[in-house]
GROMACS .gro file of C-alpha atoms in nm:
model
  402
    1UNK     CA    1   3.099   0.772  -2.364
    2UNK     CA    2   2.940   1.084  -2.414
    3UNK     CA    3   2.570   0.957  -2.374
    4UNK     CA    4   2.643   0.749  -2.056
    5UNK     CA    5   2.828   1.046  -1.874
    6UNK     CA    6   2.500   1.187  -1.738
    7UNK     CA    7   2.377   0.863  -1.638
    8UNK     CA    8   2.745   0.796  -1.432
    9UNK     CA    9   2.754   1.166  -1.321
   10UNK     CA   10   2.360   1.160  -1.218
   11UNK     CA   11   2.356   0.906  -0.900
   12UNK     CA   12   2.691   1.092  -0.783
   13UNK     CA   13   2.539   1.424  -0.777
   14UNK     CA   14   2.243   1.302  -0.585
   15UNK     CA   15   2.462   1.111  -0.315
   16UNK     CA   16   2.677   1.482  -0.303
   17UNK     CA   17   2.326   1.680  -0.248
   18UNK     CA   18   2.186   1.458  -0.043
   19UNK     CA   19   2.485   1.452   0.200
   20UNK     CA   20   2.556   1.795   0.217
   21UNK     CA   21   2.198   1.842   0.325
   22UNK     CA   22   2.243   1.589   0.599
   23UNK     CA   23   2.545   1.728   0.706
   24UNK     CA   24   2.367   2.088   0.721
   25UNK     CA   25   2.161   1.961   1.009
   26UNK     CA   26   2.272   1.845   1.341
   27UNK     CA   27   2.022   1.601   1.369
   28UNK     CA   28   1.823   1.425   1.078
   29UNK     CA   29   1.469   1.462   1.193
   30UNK     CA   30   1.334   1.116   1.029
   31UNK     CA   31   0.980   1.213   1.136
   32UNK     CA   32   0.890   1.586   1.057
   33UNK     CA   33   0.595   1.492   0.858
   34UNK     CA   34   0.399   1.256   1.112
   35UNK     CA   35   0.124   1.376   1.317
   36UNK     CA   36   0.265   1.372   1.697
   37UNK     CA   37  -0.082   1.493   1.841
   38UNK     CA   38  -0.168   1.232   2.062
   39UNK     CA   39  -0.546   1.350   2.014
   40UNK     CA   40  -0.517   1.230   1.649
   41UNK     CA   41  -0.867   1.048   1.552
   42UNK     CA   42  -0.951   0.934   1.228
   43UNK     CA   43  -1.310   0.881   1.405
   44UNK     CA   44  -1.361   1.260   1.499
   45UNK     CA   45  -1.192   1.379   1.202
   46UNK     CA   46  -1.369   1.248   0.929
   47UNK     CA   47  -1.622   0.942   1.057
   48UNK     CA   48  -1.850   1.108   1.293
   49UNK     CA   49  -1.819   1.413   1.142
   50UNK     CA   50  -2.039   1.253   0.879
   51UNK     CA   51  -2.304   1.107   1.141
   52UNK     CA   52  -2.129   0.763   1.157
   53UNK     CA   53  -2.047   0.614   1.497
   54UNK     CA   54  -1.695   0.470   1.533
   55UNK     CA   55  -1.467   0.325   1.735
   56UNK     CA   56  -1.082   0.319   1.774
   57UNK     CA   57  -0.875   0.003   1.862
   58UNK     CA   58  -0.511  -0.096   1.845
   59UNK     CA   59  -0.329  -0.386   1.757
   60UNK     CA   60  -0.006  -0.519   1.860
   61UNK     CA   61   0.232  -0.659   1.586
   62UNK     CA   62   0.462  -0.977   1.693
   63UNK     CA   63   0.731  -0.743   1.586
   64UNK     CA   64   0.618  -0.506   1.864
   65UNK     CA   65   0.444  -0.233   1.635
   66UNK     CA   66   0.120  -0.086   1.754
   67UNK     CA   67  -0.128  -0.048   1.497
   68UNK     CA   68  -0.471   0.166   1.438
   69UNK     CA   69  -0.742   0.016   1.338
   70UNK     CA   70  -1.163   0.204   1.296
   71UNK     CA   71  -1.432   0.043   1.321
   72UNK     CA   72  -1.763   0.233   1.174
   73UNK     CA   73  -2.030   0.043   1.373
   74UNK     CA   74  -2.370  -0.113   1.203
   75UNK     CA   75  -2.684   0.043   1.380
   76UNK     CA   76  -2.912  -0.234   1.501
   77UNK     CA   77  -2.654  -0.473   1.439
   78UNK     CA   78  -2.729  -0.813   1.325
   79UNK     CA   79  -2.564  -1.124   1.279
   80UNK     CA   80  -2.611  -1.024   0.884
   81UNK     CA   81  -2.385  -0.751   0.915
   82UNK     CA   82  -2.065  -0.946   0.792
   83UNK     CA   83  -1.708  -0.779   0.910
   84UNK     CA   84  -1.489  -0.626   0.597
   85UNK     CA   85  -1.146  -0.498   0.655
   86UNK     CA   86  -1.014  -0.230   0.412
   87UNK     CA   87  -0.612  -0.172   0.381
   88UNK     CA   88  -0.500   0.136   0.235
   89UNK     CA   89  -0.212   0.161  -0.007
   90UNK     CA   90   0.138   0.294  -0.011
   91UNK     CA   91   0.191   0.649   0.085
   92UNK     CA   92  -0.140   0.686   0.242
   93UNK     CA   93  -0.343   0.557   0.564
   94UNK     CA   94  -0.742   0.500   0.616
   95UNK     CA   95  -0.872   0.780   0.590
   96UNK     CA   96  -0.806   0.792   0.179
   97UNK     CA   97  -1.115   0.510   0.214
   98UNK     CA   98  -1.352   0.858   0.332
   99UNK     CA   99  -1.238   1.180   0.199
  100UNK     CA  100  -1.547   1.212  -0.054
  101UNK     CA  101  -1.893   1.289   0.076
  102UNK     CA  102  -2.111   0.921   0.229
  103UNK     CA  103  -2.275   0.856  -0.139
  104UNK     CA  104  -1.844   0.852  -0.315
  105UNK     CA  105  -1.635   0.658  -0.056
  106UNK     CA  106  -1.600   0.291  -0.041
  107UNK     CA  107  -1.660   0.318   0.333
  108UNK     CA  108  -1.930   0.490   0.399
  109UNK     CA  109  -2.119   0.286   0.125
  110UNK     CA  110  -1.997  -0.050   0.297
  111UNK     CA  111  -2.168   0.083   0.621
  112UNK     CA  112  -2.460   0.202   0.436
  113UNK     CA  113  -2.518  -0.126   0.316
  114UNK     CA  114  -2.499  -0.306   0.672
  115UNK     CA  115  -2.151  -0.441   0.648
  116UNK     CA  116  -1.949  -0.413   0.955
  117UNK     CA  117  -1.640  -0.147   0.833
  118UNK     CA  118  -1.297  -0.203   0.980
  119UNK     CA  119  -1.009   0.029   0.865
  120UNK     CA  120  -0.666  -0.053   0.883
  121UNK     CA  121  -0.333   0.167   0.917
  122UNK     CA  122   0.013   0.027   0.822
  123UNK     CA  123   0.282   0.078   1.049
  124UNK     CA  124   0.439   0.418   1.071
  125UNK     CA  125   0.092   0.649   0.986
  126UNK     CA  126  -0.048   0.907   1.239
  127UNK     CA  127  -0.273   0.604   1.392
  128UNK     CA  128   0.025   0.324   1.385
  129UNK     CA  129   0.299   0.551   1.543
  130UNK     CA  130   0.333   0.314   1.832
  131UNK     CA  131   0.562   0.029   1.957
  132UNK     CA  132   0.643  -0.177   2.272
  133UNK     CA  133   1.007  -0.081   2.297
  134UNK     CA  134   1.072   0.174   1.994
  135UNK     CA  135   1.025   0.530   1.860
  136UNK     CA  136   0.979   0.648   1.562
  137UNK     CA  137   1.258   0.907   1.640
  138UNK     CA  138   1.491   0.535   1.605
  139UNK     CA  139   1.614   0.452   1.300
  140UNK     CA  140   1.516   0.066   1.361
  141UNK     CA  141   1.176   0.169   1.399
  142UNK     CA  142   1.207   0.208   1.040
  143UNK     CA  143   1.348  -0.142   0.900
  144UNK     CA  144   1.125  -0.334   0.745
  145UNK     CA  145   0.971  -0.343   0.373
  146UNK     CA  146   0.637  -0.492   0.291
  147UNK     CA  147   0.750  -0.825   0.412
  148UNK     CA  148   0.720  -0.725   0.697
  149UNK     CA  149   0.341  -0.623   0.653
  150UNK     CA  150   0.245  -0.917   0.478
  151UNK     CA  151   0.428  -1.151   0.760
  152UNK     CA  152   0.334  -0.940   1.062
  153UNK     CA  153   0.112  -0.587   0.992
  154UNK     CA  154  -0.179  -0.818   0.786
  155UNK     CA  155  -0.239  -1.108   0.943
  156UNK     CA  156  -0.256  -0.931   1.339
  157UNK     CA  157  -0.519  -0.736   1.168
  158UNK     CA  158  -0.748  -0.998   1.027
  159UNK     CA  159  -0.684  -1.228   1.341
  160UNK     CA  160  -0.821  -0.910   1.551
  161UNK     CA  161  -1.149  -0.840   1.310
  162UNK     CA  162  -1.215  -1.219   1.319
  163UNK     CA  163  -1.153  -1.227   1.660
  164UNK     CA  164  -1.368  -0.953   1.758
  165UNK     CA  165  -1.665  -1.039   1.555
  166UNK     CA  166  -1.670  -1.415   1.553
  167UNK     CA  167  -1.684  -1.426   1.183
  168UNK     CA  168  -1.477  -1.485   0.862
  169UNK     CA  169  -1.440  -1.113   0.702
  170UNK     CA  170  -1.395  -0.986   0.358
  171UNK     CA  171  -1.084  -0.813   0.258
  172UNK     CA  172  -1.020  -0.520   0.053
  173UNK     CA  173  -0.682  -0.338  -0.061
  174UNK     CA  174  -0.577  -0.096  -0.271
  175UNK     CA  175  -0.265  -0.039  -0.458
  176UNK     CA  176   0.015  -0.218  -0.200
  177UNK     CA  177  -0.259  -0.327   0.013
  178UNK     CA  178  -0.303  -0.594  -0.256
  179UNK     CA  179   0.083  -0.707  -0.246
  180UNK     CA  180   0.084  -0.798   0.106
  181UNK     CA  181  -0.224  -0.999   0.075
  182UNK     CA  182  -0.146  -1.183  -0.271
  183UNK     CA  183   0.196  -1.241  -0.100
  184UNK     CA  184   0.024  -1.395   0.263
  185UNK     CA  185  -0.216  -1.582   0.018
  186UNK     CA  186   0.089  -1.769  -0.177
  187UNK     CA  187   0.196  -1.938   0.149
  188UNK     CA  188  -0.144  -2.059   0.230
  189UNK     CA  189  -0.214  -1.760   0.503
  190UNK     CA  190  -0.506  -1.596   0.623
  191UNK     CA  191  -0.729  -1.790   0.395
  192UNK     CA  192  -0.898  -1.985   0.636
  193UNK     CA  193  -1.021  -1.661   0.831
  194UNK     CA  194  -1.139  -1.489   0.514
  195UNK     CA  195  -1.484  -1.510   0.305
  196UNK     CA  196  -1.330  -1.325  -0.004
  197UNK     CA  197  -1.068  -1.068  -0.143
  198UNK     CA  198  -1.096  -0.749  -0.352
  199UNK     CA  199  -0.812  -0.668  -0.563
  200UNK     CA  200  -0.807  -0.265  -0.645
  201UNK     CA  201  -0.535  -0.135  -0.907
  202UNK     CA  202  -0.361  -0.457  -0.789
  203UNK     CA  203   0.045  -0.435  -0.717
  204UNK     CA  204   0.178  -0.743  -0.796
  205UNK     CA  205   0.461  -0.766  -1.113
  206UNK     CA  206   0.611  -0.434  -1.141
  207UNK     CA  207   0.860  -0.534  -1.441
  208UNK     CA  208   0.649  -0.373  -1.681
  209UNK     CA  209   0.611  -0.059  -1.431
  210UNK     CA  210   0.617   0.276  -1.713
  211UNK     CA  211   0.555   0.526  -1.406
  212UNK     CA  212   0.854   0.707  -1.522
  213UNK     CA  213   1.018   0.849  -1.187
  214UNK     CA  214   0.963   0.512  -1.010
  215UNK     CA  215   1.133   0.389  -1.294
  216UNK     CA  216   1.420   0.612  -1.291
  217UNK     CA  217   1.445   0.549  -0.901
  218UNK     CA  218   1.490   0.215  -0.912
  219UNK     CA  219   1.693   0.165  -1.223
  220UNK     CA  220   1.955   0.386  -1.081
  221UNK     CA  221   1.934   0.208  -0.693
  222UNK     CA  222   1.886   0.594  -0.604
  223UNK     CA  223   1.656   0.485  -0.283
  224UNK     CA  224   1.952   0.243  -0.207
  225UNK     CA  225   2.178   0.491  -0.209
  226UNK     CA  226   1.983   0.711   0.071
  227UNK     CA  227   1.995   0.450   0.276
  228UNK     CA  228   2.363   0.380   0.267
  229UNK     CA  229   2.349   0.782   0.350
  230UNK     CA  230   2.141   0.665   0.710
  231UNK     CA  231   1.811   0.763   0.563
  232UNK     CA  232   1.532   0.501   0.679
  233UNK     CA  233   1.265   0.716   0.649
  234UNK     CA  234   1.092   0.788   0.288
  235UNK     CA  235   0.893   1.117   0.400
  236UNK     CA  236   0.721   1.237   0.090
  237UNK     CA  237   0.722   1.604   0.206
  238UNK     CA  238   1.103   1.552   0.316
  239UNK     CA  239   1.388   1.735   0.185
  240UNK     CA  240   1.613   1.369   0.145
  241UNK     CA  241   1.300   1.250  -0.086
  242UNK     CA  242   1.243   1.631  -0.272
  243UNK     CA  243   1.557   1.594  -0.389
  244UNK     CA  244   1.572   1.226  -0.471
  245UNK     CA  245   1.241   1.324  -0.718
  246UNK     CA  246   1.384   1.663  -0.828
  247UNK     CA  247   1.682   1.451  -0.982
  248UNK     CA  248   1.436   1.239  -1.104
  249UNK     CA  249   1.270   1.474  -1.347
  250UNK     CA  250   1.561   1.665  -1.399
  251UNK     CA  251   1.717   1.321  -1.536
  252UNK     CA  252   1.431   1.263  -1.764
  253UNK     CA  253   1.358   1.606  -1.877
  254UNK     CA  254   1.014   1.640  -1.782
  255UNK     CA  255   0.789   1.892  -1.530
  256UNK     CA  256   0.715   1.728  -1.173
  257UNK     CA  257   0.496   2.039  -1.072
  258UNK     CA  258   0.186   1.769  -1.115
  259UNK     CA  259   0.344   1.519  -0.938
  260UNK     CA  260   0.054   1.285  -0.870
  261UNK     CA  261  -0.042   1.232  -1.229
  262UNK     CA  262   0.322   1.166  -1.284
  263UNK     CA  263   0.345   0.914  -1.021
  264UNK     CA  264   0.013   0.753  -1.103
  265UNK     CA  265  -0.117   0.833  -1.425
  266UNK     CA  266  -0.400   1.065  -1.576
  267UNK     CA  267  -0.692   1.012  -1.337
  268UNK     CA  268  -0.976   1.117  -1.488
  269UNK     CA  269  -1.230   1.117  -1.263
  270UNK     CA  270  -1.068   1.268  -0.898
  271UNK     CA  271  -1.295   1.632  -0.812
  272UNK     CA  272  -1.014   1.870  -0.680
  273UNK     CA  273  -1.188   1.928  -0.342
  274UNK     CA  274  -1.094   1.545  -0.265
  275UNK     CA  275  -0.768   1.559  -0.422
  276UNK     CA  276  -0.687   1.909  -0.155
  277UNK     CA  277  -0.824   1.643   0.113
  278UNK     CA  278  -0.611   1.429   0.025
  279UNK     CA  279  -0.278   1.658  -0.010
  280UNK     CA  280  -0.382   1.837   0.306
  281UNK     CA  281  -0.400   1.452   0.489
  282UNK     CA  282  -0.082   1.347   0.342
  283UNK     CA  283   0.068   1.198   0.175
  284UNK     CA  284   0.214   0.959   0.465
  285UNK     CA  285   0.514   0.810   0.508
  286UNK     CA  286   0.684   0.416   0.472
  287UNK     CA  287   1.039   0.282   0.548
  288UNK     CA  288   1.319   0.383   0.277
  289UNK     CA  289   1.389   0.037   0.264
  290UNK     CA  290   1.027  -0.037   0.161
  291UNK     CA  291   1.150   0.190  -0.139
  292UNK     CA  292   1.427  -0.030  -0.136
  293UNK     CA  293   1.188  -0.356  -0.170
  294UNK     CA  294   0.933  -0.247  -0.454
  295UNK     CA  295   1.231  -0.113  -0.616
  296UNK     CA  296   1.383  -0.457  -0.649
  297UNK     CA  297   1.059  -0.611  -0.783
  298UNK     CA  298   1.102  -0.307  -1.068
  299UNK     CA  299   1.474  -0.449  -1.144
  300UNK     CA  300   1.385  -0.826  -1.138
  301UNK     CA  301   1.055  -0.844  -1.248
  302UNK     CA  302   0.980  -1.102  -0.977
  303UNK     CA  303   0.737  -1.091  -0.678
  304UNK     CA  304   1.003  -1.191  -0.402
  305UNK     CA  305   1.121  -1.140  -0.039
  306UNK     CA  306   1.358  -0.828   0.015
  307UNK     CA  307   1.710  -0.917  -0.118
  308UNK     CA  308   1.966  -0.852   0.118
  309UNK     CA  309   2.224  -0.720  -0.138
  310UNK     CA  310   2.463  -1.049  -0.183
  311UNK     CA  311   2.444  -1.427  -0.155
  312UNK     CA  312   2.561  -1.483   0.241
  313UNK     CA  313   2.318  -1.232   0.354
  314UNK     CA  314   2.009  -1.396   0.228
  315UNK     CA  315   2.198  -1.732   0.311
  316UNK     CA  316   2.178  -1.580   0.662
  317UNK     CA  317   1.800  -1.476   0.606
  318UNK     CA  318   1.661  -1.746   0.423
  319UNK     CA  319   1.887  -2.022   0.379
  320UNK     CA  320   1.963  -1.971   0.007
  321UNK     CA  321   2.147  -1.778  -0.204
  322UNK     CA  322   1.831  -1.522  -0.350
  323UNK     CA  323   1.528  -1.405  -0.177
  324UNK     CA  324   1.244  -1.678  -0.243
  325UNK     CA  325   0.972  -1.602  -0.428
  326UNK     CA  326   0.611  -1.547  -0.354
  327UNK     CA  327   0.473  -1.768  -0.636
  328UNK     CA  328   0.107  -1.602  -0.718
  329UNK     CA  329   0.017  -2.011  -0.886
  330UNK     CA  330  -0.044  -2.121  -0.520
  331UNK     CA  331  -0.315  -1.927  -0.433
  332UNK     CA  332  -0.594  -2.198  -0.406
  333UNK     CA  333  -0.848  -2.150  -0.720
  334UNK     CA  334  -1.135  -2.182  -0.556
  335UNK     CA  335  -1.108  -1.889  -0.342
  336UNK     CA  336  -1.329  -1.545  -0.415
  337UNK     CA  337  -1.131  -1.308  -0.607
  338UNK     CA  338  -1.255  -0.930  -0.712
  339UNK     CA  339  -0.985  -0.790  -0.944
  340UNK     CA  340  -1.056  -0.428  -1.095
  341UNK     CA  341  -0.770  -0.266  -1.284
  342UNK     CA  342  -0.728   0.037  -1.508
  343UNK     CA  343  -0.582   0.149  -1.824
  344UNK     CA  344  -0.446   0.447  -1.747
  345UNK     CA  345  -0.297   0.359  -1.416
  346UNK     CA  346   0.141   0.346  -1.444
  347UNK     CA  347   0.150   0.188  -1.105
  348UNK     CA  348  -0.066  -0.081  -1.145
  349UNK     CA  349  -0.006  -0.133  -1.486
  350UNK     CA  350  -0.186  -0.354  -1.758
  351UNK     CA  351   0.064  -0.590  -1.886
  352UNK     CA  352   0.193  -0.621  -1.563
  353UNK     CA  353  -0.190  -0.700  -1.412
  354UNK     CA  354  -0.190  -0.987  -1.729
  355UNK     CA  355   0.117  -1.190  -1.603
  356UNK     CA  356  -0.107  -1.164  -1.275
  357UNK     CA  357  -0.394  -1.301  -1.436
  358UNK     CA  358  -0.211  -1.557  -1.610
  359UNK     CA  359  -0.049  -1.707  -1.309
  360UNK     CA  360  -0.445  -1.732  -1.202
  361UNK     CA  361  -0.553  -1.869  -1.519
  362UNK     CA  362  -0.684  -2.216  -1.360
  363UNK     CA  363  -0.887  -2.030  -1.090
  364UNK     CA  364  -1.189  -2.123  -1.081
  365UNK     CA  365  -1.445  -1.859  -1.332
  366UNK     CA  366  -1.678  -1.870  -1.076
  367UNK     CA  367  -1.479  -1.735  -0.817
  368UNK     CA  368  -1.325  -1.477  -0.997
  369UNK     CA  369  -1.466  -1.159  -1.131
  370UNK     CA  370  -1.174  -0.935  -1.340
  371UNK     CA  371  -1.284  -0.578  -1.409
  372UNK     CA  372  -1.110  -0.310  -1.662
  373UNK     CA  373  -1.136   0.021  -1.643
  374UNK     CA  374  -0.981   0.171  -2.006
  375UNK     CA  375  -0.955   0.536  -1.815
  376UNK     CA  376  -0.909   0.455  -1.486
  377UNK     CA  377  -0.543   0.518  -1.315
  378UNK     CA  378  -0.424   0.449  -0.976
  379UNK     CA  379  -0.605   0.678  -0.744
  380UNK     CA  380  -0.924   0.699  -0.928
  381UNK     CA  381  -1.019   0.318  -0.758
  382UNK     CA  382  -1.049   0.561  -0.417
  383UNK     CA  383  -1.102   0.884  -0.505
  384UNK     CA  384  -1.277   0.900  -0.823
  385UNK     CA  385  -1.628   1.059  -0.831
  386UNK     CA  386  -1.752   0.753  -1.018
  387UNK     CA  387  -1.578   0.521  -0.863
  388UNK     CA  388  -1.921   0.431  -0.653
  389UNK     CA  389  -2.113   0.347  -0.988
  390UNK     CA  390  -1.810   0.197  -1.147
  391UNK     CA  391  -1.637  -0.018  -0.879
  392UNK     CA  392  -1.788  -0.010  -0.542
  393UNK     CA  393  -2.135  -0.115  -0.622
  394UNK     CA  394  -1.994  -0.420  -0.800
  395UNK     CA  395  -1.791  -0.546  -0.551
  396UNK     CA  396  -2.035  -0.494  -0.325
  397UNK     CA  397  -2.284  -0.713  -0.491
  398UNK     CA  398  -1.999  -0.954  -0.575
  399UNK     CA  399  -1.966  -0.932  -0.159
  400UNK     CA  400  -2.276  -1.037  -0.085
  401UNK     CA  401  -2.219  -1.323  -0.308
  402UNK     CA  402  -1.966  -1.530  -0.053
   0.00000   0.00000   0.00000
């Protein structure tokens, strides 16, 4: 009894902090850390700034969310100037893809090269504020989980790029810019619009996960238990979320002061004037039930849809008693995969990246290139100062090849 009384005691102390901060403020502000300028531009801020010329366009979601999009435009543009969409990962928006100088980020070096650059913004960043009948001062604004972005959020954007430019685009995402594709992909979407996908530090299984505070979060149901409080919003910078991670490492003994190589793992390669760029542009916010959803996947060691918490609520939702799964065998073999993982990364992590790999064991070897990185962790595929030698140069040639 005595070694399970902190683990009991641990969740209830949370729930008590967490709702006597809530019930400290009149209001729960469930946006503080979003941009509100309505003069926000990833284009001025951090595209033409570097000589580029850009463009900004929105999408509408059939869900009702209005979504940012860039577009970094080819000079002299030809009909060899093929459209690529890149989707950021959790926690962060597009302009991650450009805070290094032209010669580091993924971006600029796509553009260099004559591709046609679209960036992407999941719902609920500075550019994706927007919606046809909601705020995000409304807690339903906030309701959805990365179904939601690979059912809605994904495929509006690639339908726009094709759209736009008349031609079948490569994709590329990042961290849970990958889940929402591989998920779309299992049910046979978006493929047809699509030339080829680029898998970087790829969230898929999440069993395996040994990011320790993710791991403590979801083993305890500690982002559930927020939301029971009314929080919808995960806010990074929040004080609902500070303490949610300050319980966190109190619970497993160990110093959050560098939080990102907690989270992440050791990158090695990340300069600290682009890591202050980043911290200074974020990071951004998602839906607590997001949380919610990855934090499932953690528990069941399944890629499925968001469990509703018993058997005649996903009876309600999906006509059965659990949350089908997304099964990763369906993805057709023959399509162009890029997959680049690292060793170091806790997020994306290796043995869960090999029960990926094994559900694509019968793809064709042609039409899959798989790329380790022994000391590469989760934000170095972005940010790291090598990353252009290392990973974007090859998947740009293996671009060019479909």
């Amino acid at each position: 009894m005595a070694n399970t009384l902190p683990i009991i005691l641990f969740p209830i102390a949370l729930v008590l902090c967490i709702s006597a901060a809530m019930a400290a403020r009149t209001k729960i502000s469930i946006v503080s850390s979003l941009s509100q300028d309505g003069n926000f531009s990833i284009c001025k801020s951090l595209v033409e700034t570097q000589g580029y010329t850009c463009q900004e366009h929105n999408v509408t979601t059939p869900d009702g969310y209005i979504l940012g999009l860039q577009r970094i435009l080819v000079a002299n543009k030809t009909a060899n100037n093929p459209p690529v969409l890149l989707q950021h990962g959790l926690l962060t928006d597009a302009q991650s893809w450009m805070l290094g100088s032209p010669n580091e980020s993924l971006a600029f070096m796509l553009a260099d090269n004559r591709f046609d650059v679209w960036l992407s913004n999941t719902r609920g960043t500075p550019s994706s504020l927007g919606h046809t009948s909601l705020t995000p001062h409304d807690f339903t604004y906030w309701e959805w989980s990365w179904d939601e972005l690979a059912a809605y959020d994904l495929p509006t954007f690639i339908q726009y790029v094709h759209d736009q430019t008349g031609q079948k685009l490569h994709y590329i995402g990042h961290s849970l810019g990958t889940l929402t594709a591989l998920a779309a992909f299992s049910e046979g979407k978006l493929l047809n619009m699509l030339r080829s996908t680029v898998l970087l530090s790829p969230i898929s299984y999440l069993g395996q996960m040994p990011s320790p505070v993710p791991r403590t979060i979801s083993e305890l149901y500690l982002s559930e238990k927020l939301y029971r409080l009314g929080v919808r919003q995960f806010i990074p910078g929040g004080q609902d979320v500070a303490k949610l991670v300050e319980f966190a490492c109190n619970r497993l003994g160990i110093s959050c002061t560098n939080l990102l190589t907690i989270l992440t793992g050791p990158n090695c390669c990340v300069k600290k004037s682009v890591l202050n760029a980043f911290l200074e542009r974020g990071p951004q916010p998602t839906a607590m039930k997001n949380i919610m959803h990855l934090a499932q996947m953690v528990r069941t060691k399944t890629i499925a849809k968001y469990g509703y918490g018993n058997e005649d609520e996903n009876m309600k939702h999906y006509g059965q008693a659990t949350p089908p799964i997304y099964n990763m065998t369906n993805i057709p073999k023959n399509f162009p995969l890029f997959l680049s993982y690292g060793g170091k990364d806790t997020l994306s992590d290796v043995n869960d990246n090999q029960v990926l790999l094994d559900n694509l064991k019968v793809h064709d070897r042609d039409k899959m290139v798989v790329q380790y990185l022994a000391n590469y962790a989760h934000v170095d595929f972005v940010l790291g100062t090598n990353a252009n030698r290392n990973v974007f140069e090859p998947l740009i040639a293996f671009l060019r090849l479909h």
